[in-house]
XYZ file of N, CA and C in Angstrom:
864
model
N 0.837 -1.206 0.031
C 0.000 -0.011 0.024
C 0.892 1.228 0.010
N 0.896 1.979 -1.106
C 1.830 3.088 -1.291
C 1.590 4.246 -0.352
N 0.301 4.581 -0.092
C -0.007 5.688 0.767
C -1.081 5.288 1.770
N -0.726 4.495 2.792
C -1.724 4.010 3.743
C -2.397 5.155 4.463
N -3.744 5.041 4.573
C -4.501 6.062 5.254
C -4.839 7.275 4.368
N -4.352 7.268 3.149
C -4.645 8.400 2.284
C -5.418 7.928 1.033
N -6.194 8.847 0.450
C -6.953 8.533 -0.771
C -6.667 9.590 -1.834
N -6.929 9.256 -3.107
C -6.711 10.199 -4.162
C -7.887 11.138 -4.227
N -7.720 12.356 -3.661
C -8.793 13.318 -3.557
C -9.268 13.860 -4.911
N -8.413 13.711 -5.924
C -8.753 14.290 -7.245
C -9.219 13.284 -8.274
N -9.287 12.037 -7.924
C -9.680 11.023 -8.890
C -11.039 11.302 -9.489
N -11.139 10.990 -10.821
C -12.442 11.184 -11.482
C -13.504 10.255 -10.851
N -13.078 9.164 -10.244
C -14.016 8.214 -9.599
C -14.774 8.857 -8.427
N -14.148 9.837 -7.803
C -14.795 10.475 -6.640
C -15.299 11.896 -7.015
N -15.314 12.170 -8.304
C -15.845 13.461 -8.730
C -14.862 14.514 -9.089
N -13.561 14.176 -9.075
C -12.538 15.162 -9.458
C -12.710 15.609 -10.895
N -12.394 16.869 -11.166
C -12.567 17.404 -12.492
C -11.390 18.328 -12.861
N -10.895 18.146 -14.086
C -9.883 19.084 -14.599
C -10.696 20.221 -15.287
N -10.782 21.363 -14.621
C -11.710 22.407 -15.060
C -11.231 23.165 -16.268
N -9.954 23.555 -16.302
C -9.470 24.407 -17.391
C -7.958 24.249 -17.473
N -7.423 24.350 -18.685
C -5.968 24.342 -18.908
C -5.709 25.453 -19.951
N -4.531 26.012 -19.888
C -4.202 27.081 -20.843
C -3.861 26.521 -22.228
N -3.499 25.206 -22.311
C -3.106 24.567 -23.572
C -3.306 23.083 -23.454
N -4.033 22.476 -24.344
C -4.154 21.028 -24.396
C -4.199 20.627 -25.889
N -3.209 21.115 -26.596
C -3.158 20.911 -28.051
C -3.060 19.428 -28.446
N -2.202 18.662 -27.796
C -2.006 17.261 -28.174
C -2.888 16.282 -27.422
N -3.194 16.540 -26.157
C -4.007 15.591 -25.389
C -4.772 16.356 -24.300
N -6.054 15.969 -24.072
C -6.922 16.761 -23.177
C -6.601 16.586 -21.696
N -6.951 17.638 -20.966
C -6.671 17.701 -19.552
C -7.415 16.631 -18.718
N -8.569 16.204 -19.204
C -9.364 15.200 -18.431
C -8.642 13.900 -18.228
N -7.678 13.568 -19.042
C -6.932 12.309 -18.875
C -6.162 12.279 -17.569
N -5.796 13.439 -17.053
C -4.989 13.504 -15.835
C -5.579 12.719 -14.670
N -6.909 12.689 -14.566
C -7.592 12.179 -13.372
C -8.248 10.831 -13.623
N -8.050 10.235 -14.780
C -8.638 8.946 -15.080
C -8.141 7.878 -14.126
N -8.974 6.939 -13.721
C -8.492 5.818 -12.900
C -7.597 4.894 -13.709
N -6.755 4.191 -12.993
C -5.874 3.196 -13.663
C -4.690 3.813 -14.305
N -3.684 3.002 -14.670
C -2.470 3.508 -15.250
C -2.707 3.981 -16.714
N -1.865 4.856 -17.147
C -1.909 5.323 -18.547
C -1.453 4.208 -19.507
N -2.001 4.227 -20.708
C -1.631 3.206 -21.697
C -0.939 3.847 -22.903
N -0.212 3.048 -23.646
C 0.436 3.527 -24.859
C -0.013 2.624 -26.000
N -0.500 3.225 -27.094
C -0.946 2.453 -28.224
C -0.037 2.800 -29.413
N 0.776 1.836 -29.788
C 1.724 1.995 -30.893
C 1.009 2.305 -32.195
N 1.443 3.342 -32.866
C 0.871 3.648 -34.169
C -0.447 4.442 -34.202
N -0.937 4.813 -33.009
C -2.177 5.562 -32.965
C -1.886 7.029 -32.982
N -2.486 7.742 -33.967
C -2.269 9.159 -34.144
C -3.608 9.897 -34.288
N -3.595 11.188 -33.996
C -4.722 12.066 -34.233
C -4.314 13.031 -35.328
N -5.244 13.961 -35.702
C -4.868 14.938 -36.723
C -3.850 15.962 -36.240
N -3.505 15.877 -34.928
C -2.524 16.792 -34.353
C -1.190 16.127 -33.989
N -1.126 14.835 -34.117
C 0.110 14.140 -33.783
C -0.173 12.856 -33.056
N 0.827 12.354 -32.322
C 0.736 11.045 -31.640
C -0.326 11.127 -30.533
N -1.197 10.127 -30.489
C -2.209 10.028 -29.413
C -1.490 9.668 -28.130
N -1.769 10.399 -27.069
C -1.181 10.136 -25.769
C -2.235 10.116 -24.699
N -2.111 9.193 -23.782
C -3.043 9.028 -22.662
C -2.619 9.908 -21.483
N -2.854 11.188 -21.619
C -2.474 12.163 -20.593
C -2.873 13.534 -21.046
N -2.318 14.548 -20.403
C -2.487 15.952 -20.801
C -1.152 16.394 -21.423
N -1.253 16.928 -22.659
C -0.027 17.362 -23.323
C -0.277 18.678 -24.061
N 0.606 19.642 -23.776
C 0.552 20.940 -24.448
C 1.517 20.972 -25.591
N 1.364 22.002 -26.447
C 2.266 22.181 -27.593
C 3.628 22.695 -27.138
N 4.600 22.674 -28.042
C 5.949 23.212 -27.744
C 5.857 24.706 -27.562
N 6.468 25.195 -26.512
C 6.436 26.635 -26.213
C 7.619 27.302 -26.905
N 7.318 28.411 -27.600
C 8.340 29.120 -28.346
C 8.823 30.400 -27.699
N 8.221 30.686 -26.531
C 8.664 31.915 -25.786
C 8.649 31.659 -24.343
N 8.723 32.691 -23.498
C 8.713 32.511 -22.043
C 7.358 32.051 -21.533
N 7.328 31.597 -20.292
C 6.075 31.171 -19.672
C 6.049 29.688 -19.354
N 4.882 29.222 -18.976
C 4.673 27.836 -18.603
C 3.227 27.487 -18.835
N 2.872 26.201 -18.736
C 1.511 25.769 -18.895
C 0.904 25.327 -17.588
N -0.420 25.343 -17.486
C -1.055 25.032 -16.215
C -2.449 24.369 -16.438
N -2.867 23.674 -15.414
C -4.191 23.085 -15.427
C -4.796 23.193 -14.018
N -6.047 23.625 -13.934
C -6.707 23.785 -12.634
C -7.678 22.607 -12.425
N -7.593 21.993 -11.227
C -8.324 20.817 -10.903
C -9.221 21.093 -9.698
N -10.496 20.643 -9.783
C -11.384 20.687 -8.664
C -11.339 19.339 -7.983
N -11.008 19.255 -6.721
C -10.961 17.986 -6.000
C -12.353 17.370 -5.915
N -12.428 16.085 -6.088
C -13.695 15.397 -5.920
C -14.126 15.382 -4.453
N -13.123 15.358 -3.565
C -13.347 15.364 -2.096
C -12.440 16.474 -1.524
N -12.987 17.525 -0.959
C -12.141 18.508 -0.281
C -11.355 17.877 0.851
N -10.106 18.267 1.029
C -9.333 17.639 2.086
C -7.962 18.217 2.254
N -7.173 17.556 3.102
C -5.829 17.951 3.423
C -4.859 17.176 2.501
N -4.020 17.866 1.746
C -3.129 17.183 0.785
C -1.826 16.809 1.484
N -1.470 15.542 1.460
C -0.252 15.067 2.076
C 0.855 14.680 1.081
N 0.502 14.254 -0.118
C 1.526 13.816 -1.084
C 0.962 13.948 -2.465
N 1.836 13.989 -3.462
C 1.418 14.082 -4.868
C 2.209 13.058 -5.704
N 1.543 12.516 -6.730
C 2.223 11.703 -7.720
C 2.002 12.361 -9.071
N 3.104 12.818 -9.675
C 3.050 13.392 -11.018
C 3.593 12.303 -11.940
N 2.697 11.632 -12.633
C 3.009 10.430 -13.415
C 3.256 10.821 -14.870
N 4.475 10.592 -15.358
C 4.811 10.936 -16.762
C 4.952 9.655 -17.620
N 4.224 8.601 -17.233
C 4.318 7.326 -18.000
C 4.115 7.588 -19.480
N 5.056 7.008 -20.271
C 4.995 7.022 -21.737
C 5.413 8.382 -22.330
N 5.641 9.353 -21.507
C 6.168 10.628 -21.988
C 7.685 10.568 -21.797
N 8.429 10.410 -22.852
C 9.887 10.216 -22.785
C 10.669 11.407 -23.295
N 10.361 11.859 -24.516
C 11.052 13.029 -25.027
C 10.180 14.268 -25.018
N 9.055 14.141 -24.352
C 8.085 15.254 -24.385
C 7.442 15.503 -23.000
N 8.213 15.176 -21.942
C 7.715 15.436 -20.594
C 8.210 16.806 -20.094
N 7.541 17.422 -19.158
C 8.006 18.740 -18.655
C 9.352 18.594 -17.878
N 10.128 19.660 -17.925
C 11.405 19.680 -17.188
C 11.124 19.700 -15.688
N 10.047 20.378 -15.259
C 9.748 20.517 -13.826
C 8.278 20.871 -13.641
N 7.844 20.908 -12.387
C 6.484 21.269 -12.126
C 6.391 21.930 -10.738
N 5.258 22.614 -10.489
C 4.948 23.079 -9.153
C 3.443 22.958 -9.005
N 2.947 23.014 -7.766
C 1.525 22.864 -7.481
C 1.082 23.896 -6.500
N -0.054 24.533 -6.783
C -0.693 25.488 -5.875
C -2.048 24.974 -5.467
N -2.590 25.458 -4.336
C -3.874 25.022 -3.846
C -4.661 26.209 -3.346
N -5.989 26.038 -3.353
C -6.871 27.124 -2.910
C -8.183 26.538 -2.410
N -8.892 27.436 -1.687
C -10.283 27.094 -1.280
C -11.186 28.024 -2.102
N -12.018 27.404 -2.922
C -12.946 28.178 -3.759
C -14.360 27.696 -3.472
N -15.148 28.537 -2.983
C -16.564 28.217 -2.628
C -17.450 28.177 -3.856
N -18.457 27.348 -3.826
C -19.408 27.309 -4.925
C -18.817 26.682 -6.167
N -19.447 26.985 -7.289
C -19.030 26.478 -8.590
C -18.613 27.617 -9.494
N -17.421 28.088 -9.306
C -16.886 29.169 -10.104
C -16.786 28.713 -11.558
N -17.111 29.580 -12.521
C -16.988 29.271 -13.935
C -15.569 28.955 -14.282
N -15.318 27.980 -15.164
C -13.970 27.629 -15.540
C -13.095 28.819 -15.956
N -13.696 29.798 -16.633
C -12.896 30.937 -17.112
C -12.632 31.950 -15.966
N -13.175 31.692 -14.791
C -12.958 32.620 -13.679
C -12.273 31.959 -12.498
N -12.158 30.639 -12.510
C -11.666 29.916 -11.338
C -10.219 30.303 -11.014
N -9.423 30.705 -12.021
C -8.034 31.048 -11.764
C -7.879 32.232 -10.840
N -8.887 33.115 -10.816
C -8.817 34.313 -9.997
C -9.870 34.282 -8.866
N -10.536 33.148 -8.667
C -11.607 33.075 -7.704
C -11.143 32.827 -6.279
N -9.913 32.420 -6.088
C -9.427 32.097 -4.727
C -8.019 32.610 -4.501
N -7.556 32.432 -3.301
C -6.172 32.815 -2.954
C -5.306 31.532 -3.073
N -4.419 31.538 -4.044
C -3.611 30.361 -4.360
C -2.357 30.355 -3.500
N -2.074 29.177 -2.932
C -0.920 28.986 -2.081
C -0.063 27.852 -2.616
N 1.252 28.059 -2.709
C 2.135 27.034 -3.208
C 2.290 25.913 -2.177
N 1.991 24.655 -2.590
C 2.179 23.495 -1.698
C 3.330 22.616 -2.180
N 3.744 22.831 -3.456
C 4.933 22.142 -3.967
C 5.717 23.139 -4.757
N 6.924 23.472 -4.286
C 7.798 24.350 -5.018
C 8.266 23.714 -6.316
N 8.693 24.519 -7.244
C 9.141 23.966 -8.542
C 10.158 22.881 -8.338
N 9.859 21.693 -8.905
C 10.665 20.488 -8.649
C 10.908 19.737 -9.974
N 12.104 19.180 -10.148
C 12.377 18.483 -11.404
C 11.564 17.226 -11.589
N 11.296 16.865 -12.830
C 10.553 15.681 -13.172
C 11.435 14.755 -14.008
N 11.105 13.441 -13.893
C 11.718 12.455 -14.786
C 10.663 11.968 -15.748
N 11.149 11.622 -16.955
C 10.226 11.075 -17.961
C 9.892 9.615 -17.704
N 8.684 9.218 -18.130
C 8.243 7.851 -17.996
C 8.457 7.325 -16.587
N 7.937 8.122 -15.583
C 8.208 7.785 -14.190
C 7.065 8.241 -13.285
N 7.002 7.585 -12.117
C 6.064 8.035 -11.088
C 6.845 8.998 -10.210
N 6.668 10.275 -10.413
C 7.380 11.307 -9.656
C 6.627 11.572 -8.330
N 7.209 11.147 -7.227
C 6.516 11.236 -5.938
C 7.034 12.424 -5.136
N 6.089 13.220 -4.545
C 6.447 14.372 -3.757
C 5.660 14.401 -2.470
N 6.305 14.691 -1.361
C 5.637 14.959 -0.134
C 5.260 16.412 -0.020
N 4.146 16.676 0.586
C 3.648 18.050 0.795
C 3.990 18.446 2.230
N 4.512 19.630 2.478
C 4.806 20.065 3.846
C 3.563 19.896 4.775
N 3.832 19.403 5.977
C 2.732 19.130 6.904
C 1.877 20.327 7.230
N 0.582 20.221 7.063
C -0.372 21.223 7.392
C -1.730 20.587 7.500
N -2.642 21.216 8.208
C -4.011 20.722 8.335
C -4.975 21.582 7.531
N -4.430 22.335 6.581
C -5.309 23.232 5.783
C -6.097 22.360 4.790
N -7.349 22.694 4.685
C -8.261 21.994 3.785
C -8.369 22.785 2.454
N -8.264 22.066 1.355
C -8.339 22.700 0.035
C -9.433 22.091 -0.839
N -9.866 22.850 -1.823
C -10.918 22.371 -2.770
C -10.390 22.276 -4.170
N -9.332 23.062 -4.511
C -8.809 23.138 -5.885
C -7.305 23.109 -5.878
N -6.720 22.580 -6.976
C -5.270 22.614 -7.187
C -4.986 23.176 -8.579
N -3.789 23.741 -8.659
C -3.289 24.160 -9.994
C -1.908 23.508 -10.235
N -1.866 22.671 -11.269
C -0.607 22.016 -11.662
C 0.065 22.895 -12.686
N 1.281 23.357 -12.418
C 2.049 24.137 -13.349
C 3.187 23.247 -13.907
N 3.384 23.248 -15.210
C 4.447 22.506 -15.811
C 5.381 23.441 -16.590
N 6.686 23.201 -16.504
C 7.682 24.110 -17.064
C 8.565 23.360 -18.098
N 8.725 23.871 -19.280
C 7.923 24.984 -19.818
C 6.628 24.490 -20.495
N 6.622 23.176 -20.858
C 5.455 22.578 -21.564
C 5.656 21.063 -21.511
N 4.817 20.336 -22.201
C 4.970 18.871 -22.287
C 3.740 18.119 -21.850
N 3.982 16.852 -21.465
C 2.898 15.950 -21.165
C 3.008 15.280 -19.803
N 1.873 15.157 -19.127
C 1.757 14.427 -17.868
C 0.620 13.427 -18.017
N 0.883 12.162 -17.673
C -0.111 11.139 -17.866
C -1.211 11.180 -16.808
N -0.829 11.213 -15.542
C -1.781 11.186 -14.448
C -1.306 12.119 -13.293
N -2.230 12.638 -12.575
C -1.933 13.361 -11.335
C -2.735 12.731 -10.206
N -2.039 12.283 -9.188
C -2.719 11.684 -7.999
C -2.434 12.615 -6.804
N -3.535 12.977 -6.125
C -3.472 13.894 -5.009
C -3.802 13.131 -3.743
N -2.803 12.713 -3.020
C -2.990 11.845 -1.864
C -3.254 12.707 -0.626
N -4.391 12.425 0.036
C -4.683 13.233 1.205
C -5.764 12.625 2.078
N -6.186 13.402 3.055
C -7.212 12.995 3.999
C -8.482 13.800 3.714
N -9.562 13.117 3.502
C -10.820 13.787 3.188
C -11.290 14.611 4.393
N -11.810 15.768 4.125
C -12.407 16.628 5.178
C -13.780 17.037 4.732
N -14.742 16.081 4.738
C -16.111 16.414 4.326
C -16.823 17.305 5.364
N -17.908 17.885 4.926
C -18.705 18.724 5.787
C -19.663 17.871 6.602
N -19.212 17.496 7.825
C -20.002 16.593 8.623
C -21.251 17.207 9.174
N -21.314 18.534 9.344
C -22.545 19.183 9.731
C -23.646 18.972 8.672
N -23.249 19.070 7.436
C -24.236 18.868 6.333
C -24.619 17.407 6.238
N -23.637 16.514 6.370
C -23.916 15.065 6.278
C -24.845 14.627 7.411
N -24.538 15.074 8.636
C -25.337 14.667 9.805
C -26.739 15.224 9.759
N -26.902 16.393 9.139
C -28.182 17.032 9.068
C -29.190 16.278 8.213
N -28.694 15.327 7.422
C -29.623 14.563 6.516
C -30.485 13.622 7.285
N -30.144 13.312 8.532
C -30.996 12.441 9.373
C -31.342 11.107 8.747
N -30.303 10.448 8.148
C -30.502 9.115 7.528
C -29.249 8.312 7.770
N -29.300 7.034 7.465
C -28.136 6.153 7.604
C -26.988 6.704 6.758
N -25.811 6.715 7.305
C -24.620 7.252 6.667
C -23.601 6.155 6.475
N -23.004 6.092 5.305
C -21.893 5.106 5.098
C -20.621 5.691 5.730
N -20.349 5.213 6.933
C -19.199 5.777 7.682
C -17.828 5.520 7.060
N -17.727 4.479 6.271
C -16.434 4.109 5.670
C -16.292 4.586 4.274
N -17.316 5.185 3.684
C -17.216 5.660 2.283
C -16.060 6.638 2.121
N -15.371 6.531 1.024
C -14.223 7.411 0.815
C -14.656 8.887 0.800
N -15.845 9.191 0.315
C -16.346 10.540 0.250
C -16.611 11.098 1.634
N -16.803 10.200 2.606
C -17.065 10.635 4.023
C -15.806 10.533 4.882
N -14.647 10.315 4.266
C -13.404 10.310 5.019
C -12.831 8.940 5.304
N -13.486 7.890 4.834
C -12.960 6.532 5.089
C -11.678 6.313 4.263
N -10.826 5.404 4.731
C -9.565 5.113 4.046
C -9.044 3.779 4.456
N -8.344 3.072 3.545
C -7.678 1.798 3.946
C -6.390 2.053 4.646
N -6.110 1.317 5.712
C -4.856 1.522 6.445
C -3.845 0.416 6.185
N -4.336 -0.832 5.976
C -3.427 -1.958 5.786
C -4.237 -3.117 5.284
N -3.553 -4.102 4.709
C -4.231 -5.338 4.267
C -3.216 -6.487 4.189
N -3.702 -7.678 4.215
C -2.817 -8.862 4.180
C -2.344 -9.160 2.792
N -3.095 -8.739 1.783
C -2.755 -9.135 0.409
C -3.466 -8.181 -0.575
N -2.741 -7.749 -1.626
C -3.366 -6.868 -2.632
C -2.886 -7.351 -4.010
N -2.827 -8.651 -4.169
C -2.188 -9.214 -5.393
C -2.931 -8.757 -6.658
N -4.229 -8.839 -6.635
C -4.980 -8.506 -7.864
C -5.565 -7.088 -7.863
N -5.946 -6.586 -6.687
C -6.586 -5.278 -6.683
C -6.532 -4.718 -5.241
N -6.823 -3.448 -5.128
C -6.548 -2.678 -3.903
C -7.856 -2.566 -3.061
N -7.767 -2.591 -1.760
C -8.957 -2.499 -0.924
C -9.634 -1.130 -0.949
N -8.977 -0.106 -1.544
C -9.644 1.187 -1.699
C -10.898 1.044 -2.502
N -10.924 0.021 -3.379
C -12.165 -0.172 -4.181
C -13.403 -0.536 -3.332
N -13.159 -1.093 -2.184
C -14.282 -1.463 -1.316
C -15.126 -0.276 -0.868
N -14.548 0.900 -0.829
C -15.251 2.077 -0.257
C -15.427 3.183 -1.266
N -15.235 2.876 -2.545
C -15.466 3.891 -3.573
C -16.938 4.031 -3.868
N -17.372 5.164 -4.458
C -18.755 5.356 -4.784
C -19.260 4.503 -5.948
N -20.555 4.357 -6.075
C -21.218 3.664 -7.205
C -20.955 2.157 -7.142
N -21.788 1.469 -7.922
C -21.649 -0.018 -8.000
C -20.408 -0.402 -8.778
N -19.836 -1.571 -8.483
C -18.632 -1.992 -9.204
C -18.868 -2.225 -10.697
N -17.912 -1.806 -11.504
C -18.083 -1.940 -12.969
C -17.738 -3.345 -13.438
N -16.783 -4.025 -12.753
C -16.376 -5.372 -13.131
C -15.613 -5.976 -11.992
N -15.051 -7.170 -12.191
C -14.374 -7.876 -11.067
C -13.129 -7.105 -10.655
N -12.501 -6.351 -11.552
C -11.340 -5.586 -11.196
C -11.653 -4.396 -10.329
N -12.936 -4.087 -10.128
C -13.373 -2.954 -9.386
C -13.744 -3.364 -7.968
N -12.917 -4.220 -7.386
C -13.150 -4.702 -6.016
C -11.789 -5.020 -5.390
N -11.816 -5.776 -4.293
C -10.555 -6.180 -3.652
C -10.472 -7.683 -3.802
N -9.353 -8.127 -4.426
C -9.138 -9.593 -4.643
C -7.726 -9.965 -4.278
N -7.575 -10.984 -3.496
C -6.277 -11.487 -3.058
C -5.891 -12.707 -3.882
N -4.627 -13.120 -3.737
C -4.192 -14.326 -4.449
C -4.816 -15.565 -3.745
N -4.799 -16.704 -4.398
C -5.347 -17.946 -3.819
C -4.518 -18.355 -2.621
N -5.172 -18.679 -1.496
C -4.500 -19.088 -0.265
C -4.326 -20.612 -0.304
N -3.072 -21.055 -0.123
C -2.788 -22.499 -0.149
C -2.463 -23.060 1.199
N -2.552 -22.272 2.259
C -2.287 -22.747 3.612
C -3.307 -22.240 4.572
N -3.052 -22.389 5.847
C -3.989 -21.907 6.859
C -4.058 -20.398 6.910
N -5.088 -19.894 7.573
C -5.192 -18.462 7.725
C -6.281 -17.811 6.858
N -6.355 -16.501 6.860
C -7.364 -15.786 6.083
C -6.792 -14.418 5.715
N -7.437 -13.784 4.772
C -7.017 -12.432 4.401
C -7.883 -11.383 5.094
N -7.299 -10.164 5.229
C -7.987 -9.132 5.965
C -7.588 -7.757 5.443
N -8.383 -6.762 5.713
C -8.010 -5.391 5.435
C -8.547 -4.525 6.591
N -7.852 -3.497 6.951
C -8.274 -2.551 7.994
C -8.688 -1.237 7.319
N -9.880 -0.798 7.587
C -10.452 0.415 7.042
C -10.728 1.405 8.157
N -10.319 2.611 7.987
C -10.602 3.658 8.949
C -11.888 4.336 8.603
N -12.783 4.471 9.577
C -14.032 5.186 9.338
C -13.776 6.674 9.235
N -14.633 7.341 8.480
C -14.498 8.761 8.362
C -14.917 9.515 9.573
N -15.737 8.917 10.405
C -16.249 9.570 11.596
C -16.684 8.526 12.598
N -16.499 8.751 13.849
C -16.976 7.826 14.904
C -18.492 7.742 14.863
N -19.036 6.551 14.959
C -20.474 6.417 14.875
C -20.957 5.085 15.372
N -22.251 4.864 15.391
C -22.903 3.618 15.798
C -23.176 2.826 14.535
N -22.594 1.623 14.426
C -22.785 0.778 13.253
C -24.064 -0.028 13.382
N -24.998 0.211 12.492
C -26.293 -0.465 12.536
C -26.375 -1.535 11.414
N -25.590 -1.396 10.394
C -25.743 -2.314 9.249
C -24.405 -2.381 8.506
N -24.022 -3.541 8.000
C -22.846 -3.686 7.185
C -23.247 -4.453 5.921
N -22.704 -4.006 4.804
C -23.033 -4.638 3.525
C -21.736 -5.184 2.896
N -21.722 -6.428 2.494
C -20.605 -7.101 1.834
C -21.078 -7.459 0.413
N -20.556 -6.784 -0.548
C -20.999 -6.912 -1.954
C -19.972 -7.751 -2.743
N -20.439 -8.889 -3.259
C -19.535 -9.749 -4.057
C -19.895 -9.720 -5.549
N -20.547 -8.642 -5.997
C -20.913 -8.505 -7.390
C -19.686 -8.786 -8.296
N -19.849 -9.583 -9.328
C -18.894 -9.974 -10.374
C -17.937 -11.055 -9.874
N -17.913 -11.382 -8.601
C -17.035 -12.479 -8.130
C -17.904 -13.750 -8.079
N -17.610 -14.671 -9.026
C -18.437 -15.861 -9.160
C -17.715 -17.148 -8.787
N -16.508 -17.357 -9.278
C -15.794 -18.548 -8.904
C -14.670 -18.241 -7.903
N -14.640 -17.042 -7.417
C -13.555 -16.605 -6.566
C -14.014 -15.705 -5.394
N -15.256 -15.841 -4.982
C -15.715 -15.072 -3.853
C -15.352 -15.793 -2.530
N -15.253 -15.070 -1.447
C -14.831 -15.682 -0.160
C -15.924 -16.659 0.348
N -15.467 -17.616 1.108
C -16.396 -18.594 1.729
C -17.186 -17.936 2.824
N -16.586 -16.984 3.535
C -17.245 -16.292 4.614
C -16.569 -14.962 4.884
N -17.191 -14.181 5.729
C -16.647 -12.827 6.058
C -17.049 -12.425 7.425
N -16.251 -11.584 8.076
C -16.549 -11.052 9.380
C -15.954 -9.656 9.495
N -16.655 -8.776 10.195
C -16.090 -7.483 10.467
C -15.906 -7.315 11.960
N -14.749 -6.801 12.405
C -14.448 -6.529 13.778
C -14.392 -5.020 13.954
N -14.970 -4.554 15.030
C -15.013 -3.113 15.309
C -14.385 -2.831 16.629
N -13.167 -2.379 16.738
C -12.555 -2.067 18.050
C -13.234 -0.879 18.683
N -13.243 -0.876 19.994
C -13.892 0.225 20.717
C -13.013 0.668 21.888
N -13.181 1.857 22.342
C -12.437 2.369 23.475
C -13.227 2.210 24.776
N -14.249 1.375 24.734
C -15.066 1.156 25.957
C -14.158 0.620 27.082
N -14.427 0.941 28.348
C -13.607 0.498 29.465
C -13.399 -1.017 29.518
N -14.378 -1.766 29.023
C -14.253 -3.223 29.101
C -13.229 -3.738 28.117
N -12.876 -2.912 27.118
C -11.885 -3.353 26.129
C -12.438 -4.393 25.176
N -13.781 -4.579 25.157
C -14.354 -5.604 24.263
C -14.184 -5.193 22.812
N -14.173 -6.238 21.962
C -14.190 -6.024 20.513
C -15.546 -6.523 20.001
N -16.163 -5.712 19.185
C -17.489 -6.111 18.634
C -17.295 -6.681 17.250
N -18.012 -7.742 16.962
C -17.922 -8.368 15.653
C -19.317 -8.418 14.999
N -19.285 -8.286 13.695
C -20.505 -8.469 12.887
C -20.281 -9.517 11.848
N -21.119 -10.501 11.801
C -20.958 -11.529 10.764
C -22.308 -11.633 10.013
N -22.320 -11.784 8.697
C -23.546 -11.944 7.979
C -24.298 -13.147 8.495
N -25.664 -13.141 8.353
C -26.457 -14.269 8.830
C -26.165 -15.502 8.040
N -25.640 -15.377 6.801
C -25.228 -16.523 6.015
C -24.010 -16.163 5.221
N -23.212 -17.157 4.806
C -21.989 -16.821 4.041
C -22.287 -16.102 2.797
N -21.392 -15.258 2.276
C -21.586 -14.572 1.004
C -21.751 -15.644 -0.109
N -22.560 -15.303 -1.093
C -22.745 -16.201 -2.260
C -22.310 -15.465 -3.479
N -22.229 -16.204 -4.601
C -21.698 -15.609 -5.805
C -22.468 -14.427 -6.291
N -21.737 -13.310 -6.537
C -22.279 -12.130 -7.132
C -23.520 -11.622 -6.449
N -23.457 -11.467 -5.129
C -24.587 -10.994 -4.331
C -24.131 -9.896 -3.387
N -25.115 -9.299 -2.706
C -24.829 -8.261 -1.678
C -25.442 -8.826 -0.383
N -24.598 -8.978 0.653
C -25.070 -9.465 1.944
C -25.073 -8.281 2.917
N -26.154 -8.116 3.666
C -26.261 -7.028 4.615
C -26.607 -7.615 5.987
């Protein structure tokens, strides 16, 4: 687990949007936030040049730099950044910097650049081509809603991952007076650890919407000895658990034989509470 306890606040899966860029001549800004790794298709071209799975600007002939403004899908505290230049080898930016802001409401894309007070959270830093460029962000508890990725002087970036801690508006969530998914990533839930992530990551367990396919879940390798697999998920907020749902949609010949959830508590007795489904999970079903 590369960033335990953190989630990608900008992912398109949680509502992140690349609002505006000053140049996207070769490849559109929306690719930055797509889930999954970037791909390269040999021989695929557009009427403007080689097709690339990322955001790519044209060659700059004068001073300046290129930029893209992103609205986080989940407002939160940014702890780390991944600037992924996969497949960009002779056309990646020399360096980058990142700024952040709090912008209320839904500012128009053509006005968002001046709608908030931008603060640098990553000073200009060198980039490598065809690489996962990892950066830590100086420790702070400031909550942000938008980021601006600056690239110098131009070039292509495949993906941007914004690793952080969600800071949802719990006053608004609690005011709804209905059952709340305490572990949902949008409500601040996050995976902390797991026994195995061979096929897929446990973050998928708490993402929004129904799973698209078998890869959109958590799957471990086949166990050939004693024991069982497990994952630890942090709730977004302390609460009373009334119901748990275990969804095995798309898992037909490889779903677990059984499942159990343990909920540690700080009660003086030191007891641990467990919830187990009334019957074992079955193929491609949802157990509550």
